Backbone as ProteinMPNN parsed JSONL, in Angstrom:
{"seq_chain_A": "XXXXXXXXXXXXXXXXXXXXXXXXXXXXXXXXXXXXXXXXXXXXXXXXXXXXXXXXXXXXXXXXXXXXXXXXXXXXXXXXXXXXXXXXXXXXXXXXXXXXXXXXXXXXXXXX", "coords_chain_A": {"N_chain_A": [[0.816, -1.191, 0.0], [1.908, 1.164, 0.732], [3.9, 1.78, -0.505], [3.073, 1.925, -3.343], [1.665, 4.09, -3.024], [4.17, 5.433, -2.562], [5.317, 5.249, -5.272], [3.18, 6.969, -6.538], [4.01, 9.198, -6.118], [6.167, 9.321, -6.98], [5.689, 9.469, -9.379], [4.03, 11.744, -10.543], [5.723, 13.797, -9.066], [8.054, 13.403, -10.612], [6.835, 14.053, -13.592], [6.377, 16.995, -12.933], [8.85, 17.886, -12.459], [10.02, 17.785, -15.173], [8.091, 19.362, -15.968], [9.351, 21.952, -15.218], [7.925, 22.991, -12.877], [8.255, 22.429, -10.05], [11.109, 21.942, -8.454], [13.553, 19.632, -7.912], [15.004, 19.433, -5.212], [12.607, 20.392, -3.878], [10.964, 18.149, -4.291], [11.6, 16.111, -2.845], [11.59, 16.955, -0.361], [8.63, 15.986, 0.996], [9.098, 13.312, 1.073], [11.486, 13.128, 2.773], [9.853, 13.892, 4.883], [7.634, 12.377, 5.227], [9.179, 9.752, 5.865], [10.856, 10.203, 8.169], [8.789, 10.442, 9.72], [7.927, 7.623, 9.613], [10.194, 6.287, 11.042], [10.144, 7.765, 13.886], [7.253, 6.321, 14.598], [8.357, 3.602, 14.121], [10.34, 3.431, 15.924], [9.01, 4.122, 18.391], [7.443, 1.72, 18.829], [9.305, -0.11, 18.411], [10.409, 0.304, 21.251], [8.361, 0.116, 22.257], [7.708, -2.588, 22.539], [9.973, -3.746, 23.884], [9.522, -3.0, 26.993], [7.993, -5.184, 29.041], [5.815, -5.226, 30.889], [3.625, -3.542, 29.448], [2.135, -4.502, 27.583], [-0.095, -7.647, 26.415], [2.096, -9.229, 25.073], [4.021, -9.202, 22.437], [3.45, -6.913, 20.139], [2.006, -4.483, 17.676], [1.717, -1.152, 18.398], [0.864, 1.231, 16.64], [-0.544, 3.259, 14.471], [0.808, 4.258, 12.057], [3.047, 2.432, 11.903], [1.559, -0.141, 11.815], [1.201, -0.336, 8.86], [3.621, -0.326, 7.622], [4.974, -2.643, 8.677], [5.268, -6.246, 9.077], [2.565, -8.229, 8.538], [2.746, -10.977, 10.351], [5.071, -12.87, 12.47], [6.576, -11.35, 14.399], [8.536, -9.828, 16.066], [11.379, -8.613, 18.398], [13.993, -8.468, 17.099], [13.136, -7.705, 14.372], [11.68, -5.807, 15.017], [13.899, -3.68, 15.233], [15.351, -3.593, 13.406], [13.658, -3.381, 11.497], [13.344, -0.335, 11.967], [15.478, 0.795, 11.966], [16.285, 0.381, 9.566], [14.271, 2.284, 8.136], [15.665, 4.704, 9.246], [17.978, 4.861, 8.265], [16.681, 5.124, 5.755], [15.743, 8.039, 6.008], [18.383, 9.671, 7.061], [20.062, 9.202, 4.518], [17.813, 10.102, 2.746], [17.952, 13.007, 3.265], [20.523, 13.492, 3.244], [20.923, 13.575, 0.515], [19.399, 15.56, -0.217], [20.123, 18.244, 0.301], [22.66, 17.744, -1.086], [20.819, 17.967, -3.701], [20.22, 20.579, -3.518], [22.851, 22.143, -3.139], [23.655, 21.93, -5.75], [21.542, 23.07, -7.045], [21.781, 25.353, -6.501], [24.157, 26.119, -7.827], [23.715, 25.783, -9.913], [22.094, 27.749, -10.828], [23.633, 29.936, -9.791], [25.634, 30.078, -11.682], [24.255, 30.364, -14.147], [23.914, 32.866, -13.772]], "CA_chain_A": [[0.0, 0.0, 0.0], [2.793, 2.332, 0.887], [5.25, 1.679, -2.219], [2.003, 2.261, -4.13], [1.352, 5.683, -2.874], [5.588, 6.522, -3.139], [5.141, 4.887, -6.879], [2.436, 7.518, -7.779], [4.19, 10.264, -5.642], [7.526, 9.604, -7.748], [5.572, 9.882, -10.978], [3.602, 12.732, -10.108], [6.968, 14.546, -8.93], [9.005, 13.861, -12.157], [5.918, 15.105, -13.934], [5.777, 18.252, -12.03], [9.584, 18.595, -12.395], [10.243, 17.925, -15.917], [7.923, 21.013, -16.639], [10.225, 22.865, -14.626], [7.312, 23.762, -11.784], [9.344, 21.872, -9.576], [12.9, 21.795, -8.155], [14.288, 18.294, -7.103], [14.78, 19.305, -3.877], [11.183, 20.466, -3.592], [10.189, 17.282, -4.15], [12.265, 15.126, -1.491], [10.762, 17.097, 0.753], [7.773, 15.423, 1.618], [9.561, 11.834, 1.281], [12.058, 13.001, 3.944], [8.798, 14.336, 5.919], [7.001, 10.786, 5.188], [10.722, 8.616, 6.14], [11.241, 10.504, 9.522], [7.385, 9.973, 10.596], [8.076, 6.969, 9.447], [11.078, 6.363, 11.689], [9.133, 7.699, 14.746], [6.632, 5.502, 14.652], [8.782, 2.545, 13.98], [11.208, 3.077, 17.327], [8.135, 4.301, 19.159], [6.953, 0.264, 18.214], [10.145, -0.88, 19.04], [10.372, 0.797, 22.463], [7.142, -0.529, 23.312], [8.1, -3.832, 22.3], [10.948, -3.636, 25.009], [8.271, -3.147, 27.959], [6.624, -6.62, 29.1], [4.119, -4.684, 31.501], [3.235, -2.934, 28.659], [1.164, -5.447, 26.557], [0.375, -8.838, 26.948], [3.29, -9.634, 24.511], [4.462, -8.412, 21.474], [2.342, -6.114, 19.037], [2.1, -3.638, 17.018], [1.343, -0.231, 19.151], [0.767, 3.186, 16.321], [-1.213, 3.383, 13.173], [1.408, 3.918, 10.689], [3.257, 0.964, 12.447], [0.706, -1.458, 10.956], [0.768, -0.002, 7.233], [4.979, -0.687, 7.571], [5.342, -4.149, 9.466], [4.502, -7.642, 8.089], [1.375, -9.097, 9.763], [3.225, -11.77, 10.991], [6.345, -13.128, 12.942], [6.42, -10.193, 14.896], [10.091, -10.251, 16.78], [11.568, -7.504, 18.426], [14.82, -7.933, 16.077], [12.214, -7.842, 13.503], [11.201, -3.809, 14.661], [14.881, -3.122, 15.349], [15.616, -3.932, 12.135], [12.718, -1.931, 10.246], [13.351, 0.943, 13.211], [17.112, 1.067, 11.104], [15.957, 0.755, 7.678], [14.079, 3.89, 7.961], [16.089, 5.562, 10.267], [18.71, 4.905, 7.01], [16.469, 6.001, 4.384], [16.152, 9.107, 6.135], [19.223, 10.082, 6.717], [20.019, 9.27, 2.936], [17.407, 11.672, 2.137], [18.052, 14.689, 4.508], [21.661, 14.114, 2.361], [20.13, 13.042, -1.062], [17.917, 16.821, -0.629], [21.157, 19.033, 0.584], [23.042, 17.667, -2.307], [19.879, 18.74, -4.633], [20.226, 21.987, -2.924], [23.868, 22.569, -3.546], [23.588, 21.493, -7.251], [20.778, 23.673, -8.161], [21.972, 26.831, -5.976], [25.259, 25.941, -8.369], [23.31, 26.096, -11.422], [22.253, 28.61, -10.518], [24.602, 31.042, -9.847], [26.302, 29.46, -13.336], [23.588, 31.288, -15.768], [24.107, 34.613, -13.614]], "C_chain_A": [[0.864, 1.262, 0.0], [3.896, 2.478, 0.204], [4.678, 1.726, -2.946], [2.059, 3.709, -4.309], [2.657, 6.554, -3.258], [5.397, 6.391, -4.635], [4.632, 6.001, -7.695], [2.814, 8.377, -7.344], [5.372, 10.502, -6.749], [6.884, 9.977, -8.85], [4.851, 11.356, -11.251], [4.868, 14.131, -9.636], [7.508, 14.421, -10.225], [8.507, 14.365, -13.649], [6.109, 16.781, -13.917], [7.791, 18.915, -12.86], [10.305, 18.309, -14.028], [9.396, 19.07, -16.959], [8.548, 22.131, -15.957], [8.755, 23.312, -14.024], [7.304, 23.612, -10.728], [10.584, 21.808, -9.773], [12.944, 20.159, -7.725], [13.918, 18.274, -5.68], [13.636, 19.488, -3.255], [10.517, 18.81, -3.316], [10.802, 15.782, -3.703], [11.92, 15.746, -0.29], [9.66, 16.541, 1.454], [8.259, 14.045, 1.691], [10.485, 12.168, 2.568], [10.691, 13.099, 5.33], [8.093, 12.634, 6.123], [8.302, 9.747, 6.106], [10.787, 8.851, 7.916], [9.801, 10.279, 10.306], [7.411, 8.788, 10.745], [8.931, 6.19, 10.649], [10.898, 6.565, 13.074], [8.332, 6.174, 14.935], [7.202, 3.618, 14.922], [9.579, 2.509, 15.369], [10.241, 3.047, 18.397], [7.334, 2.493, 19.662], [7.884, -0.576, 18.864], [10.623, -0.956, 20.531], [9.5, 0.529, 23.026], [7.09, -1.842, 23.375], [9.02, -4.268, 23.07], [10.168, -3.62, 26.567], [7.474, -4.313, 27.981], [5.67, -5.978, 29.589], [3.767, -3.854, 30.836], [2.073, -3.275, 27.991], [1.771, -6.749, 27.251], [1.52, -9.473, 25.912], [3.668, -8.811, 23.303], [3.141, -8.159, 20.657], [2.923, -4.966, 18.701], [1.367, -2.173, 17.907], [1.389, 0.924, 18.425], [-0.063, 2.68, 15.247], [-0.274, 2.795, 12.038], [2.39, 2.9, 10.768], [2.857, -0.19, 11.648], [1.318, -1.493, 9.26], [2.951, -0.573, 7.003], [5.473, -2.0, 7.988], [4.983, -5.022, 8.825], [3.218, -8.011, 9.403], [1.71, -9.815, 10.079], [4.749, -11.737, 11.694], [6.931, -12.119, 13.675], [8.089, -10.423, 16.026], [10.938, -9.012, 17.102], [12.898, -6.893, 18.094], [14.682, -7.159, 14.999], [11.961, -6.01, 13.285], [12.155, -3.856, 14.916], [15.086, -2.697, 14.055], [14.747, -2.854, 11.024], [12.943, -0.702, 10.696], [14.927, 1.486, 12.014], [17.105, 1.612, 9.945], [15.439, 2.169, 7.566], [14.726, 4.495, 8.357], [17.346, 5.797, 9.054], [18.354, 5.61, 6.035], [16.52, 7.435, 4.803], [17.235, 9.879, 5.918], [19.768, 9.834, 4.991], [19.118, 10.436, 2.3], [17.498, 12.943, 2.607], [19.763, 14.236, 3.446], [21.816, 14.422, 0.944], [19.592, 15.267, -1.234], [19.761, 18.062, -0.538], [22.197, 19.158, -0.515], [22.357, 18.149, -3.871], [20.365, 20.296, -4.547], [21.257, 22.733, -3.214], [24.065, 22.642, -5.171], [22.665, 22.707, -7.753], [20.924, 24.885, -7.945], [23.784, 26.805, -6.987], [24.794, 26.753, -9.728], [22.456, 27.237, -11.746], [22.541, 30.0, -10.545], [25.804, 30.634, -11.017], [25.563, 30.429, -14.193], [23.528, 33.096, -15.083], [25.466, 35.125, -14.162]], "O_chain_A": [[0.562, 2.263, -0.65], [4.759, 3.33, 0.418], [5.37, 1.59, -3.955], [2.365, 4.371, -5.301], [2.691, 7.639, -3.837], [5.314, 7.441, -5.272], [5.003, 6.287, -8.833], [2.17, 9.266, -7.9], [5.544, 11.584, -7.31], [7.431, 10.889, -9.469], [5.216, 12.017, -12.224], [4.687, 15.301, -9.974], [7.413, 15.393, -10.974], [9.189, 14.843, -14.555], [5.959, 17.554, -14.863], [7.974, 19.938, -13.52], [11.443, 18.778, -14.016], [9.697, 19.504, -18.071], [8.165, 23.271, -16.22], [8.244, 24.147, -14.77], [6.582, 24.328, -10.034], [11.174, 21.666, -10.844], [11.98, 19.746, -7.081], [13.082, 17.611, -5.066], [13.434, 18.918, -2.183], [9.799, 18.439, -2.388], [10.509, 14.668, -4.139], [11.947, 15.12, 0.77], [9.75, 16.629, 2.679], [7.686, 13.457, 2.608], [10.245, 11.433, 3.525], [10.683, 12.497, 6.404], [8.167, 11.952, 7.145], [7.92, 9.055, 7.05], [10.771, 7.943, 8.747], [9.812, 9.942, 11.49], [7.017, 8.393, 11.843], [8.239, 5.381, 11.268], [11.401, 5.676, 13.761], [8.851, 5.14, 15.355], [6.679, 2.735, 15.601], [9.446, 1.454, 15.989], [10.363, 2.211, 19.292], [6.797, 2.283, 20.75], [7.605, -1.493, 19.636], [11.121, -1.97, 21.019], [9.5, 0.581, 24.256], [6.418, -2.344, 24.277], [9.022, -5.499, 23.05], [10.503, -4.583, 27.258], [6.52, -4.535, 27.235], [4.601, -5.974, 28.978], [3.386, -2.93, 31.554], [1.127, -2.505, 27.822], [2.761, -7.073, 27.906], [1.745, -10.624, 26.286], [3.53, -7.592, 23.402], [2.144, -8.87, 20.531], [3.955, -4.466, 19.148], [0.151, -2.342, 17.997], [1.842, 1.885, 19.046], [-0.221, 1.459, 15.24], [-0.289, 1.743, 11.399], [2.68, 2.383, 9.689], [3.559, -0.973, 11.007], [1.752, -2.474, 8.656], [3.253, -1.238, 6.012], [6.541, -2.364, 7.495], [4.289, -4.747, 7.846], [3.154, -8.007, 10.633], [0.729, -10.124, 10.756], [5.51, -10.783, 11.53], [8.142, -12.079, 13.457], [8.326, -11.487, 16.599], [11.251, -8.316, 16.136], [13.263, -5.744, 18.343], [15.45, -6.295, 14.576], [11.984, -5.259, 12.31], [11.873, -4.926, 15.455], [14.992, -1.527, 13.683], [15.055, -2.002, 10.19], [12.768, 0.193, 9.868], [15.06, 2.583, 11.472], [17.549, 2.631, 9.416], [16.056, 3.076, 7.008], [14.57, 5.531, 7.71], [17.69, 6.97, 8.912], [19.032, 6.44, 5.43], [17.238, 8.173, 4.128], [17.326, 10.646, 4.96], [19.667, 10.895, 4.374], [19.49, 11.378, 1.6], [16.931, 13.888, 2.059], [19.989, 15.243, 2.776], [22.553, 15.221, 0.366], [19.542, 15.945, -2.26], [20.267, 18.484, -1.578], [22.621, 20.246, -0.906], [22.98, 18.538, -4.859], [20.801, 20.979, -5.473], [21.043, 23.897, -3.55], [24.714, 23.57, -5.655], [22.985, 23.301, -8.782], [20.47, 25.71, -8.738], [24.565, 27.676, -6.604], [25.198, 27.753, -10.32], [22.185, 27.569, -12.9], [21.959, 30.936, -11.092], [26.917, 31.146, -10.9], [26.17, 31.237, -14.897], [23.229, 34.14, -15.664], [25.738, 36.325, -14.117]]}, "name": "protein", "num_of_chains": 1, "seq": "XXXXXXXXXXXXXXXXXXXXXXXXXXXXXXXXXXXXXXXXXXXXXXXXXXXXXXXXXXXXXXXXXXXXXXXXXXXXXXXXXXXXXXXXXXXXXXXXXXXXXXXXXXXXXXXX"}
């Protein structure tokens, strides 16, 4: 469901920015915004997954939690592990957007 929605966000962005009404970096903005909620949610999961008198055992504890996890085999390597992956893509894009940023404030100050 949620590699669906990036699917039609990417095409919808390179749309947008091959008529020039979009920048690049404009439009890693909301994927870093999506990655780091993302990222939240997922330690928030994993941190509650660490607490026995919390729940009666392991589960899933946020919304966007669910829409990211597998419905099964639930293991609290399992959210470490996804807690990382995002916590990766982020950072990749918070450097991915800065690098946009430098490039196009390049090109910039090139046609002045």
């Amino acid at each position: 469901m949620i590699f669906v929605i990036l699917v039609l966000y990417a095409i919808i962005a390179l749309l947008f920015i091959s008529k020039k009404k979009m920048k690049v970096s404009q439009a890693v903005i909301p994927m870093i915004a999506f990655s780091i909620l993302s990222s939240i949610a997922l330690g928030q999961n994993y941190t509650v997954s660490l607490i026995p008198k919390a729940n009666d055992g392991i589960g899933i504890s946020n919304f966007l939690a669910k829409f990211l996890l597998p419905n099964d085999y639930w293991t609290k390597e399992m959210f470490l592990s996804r807690f990382e992956l995002y916590l990766g893509i982020s950072i990749a894009l918070i450097l991915l957007y800065f690098i946009f940023v430098v490039v196009e404030s390049r090109k910039r100050t090139a046609k002045l």
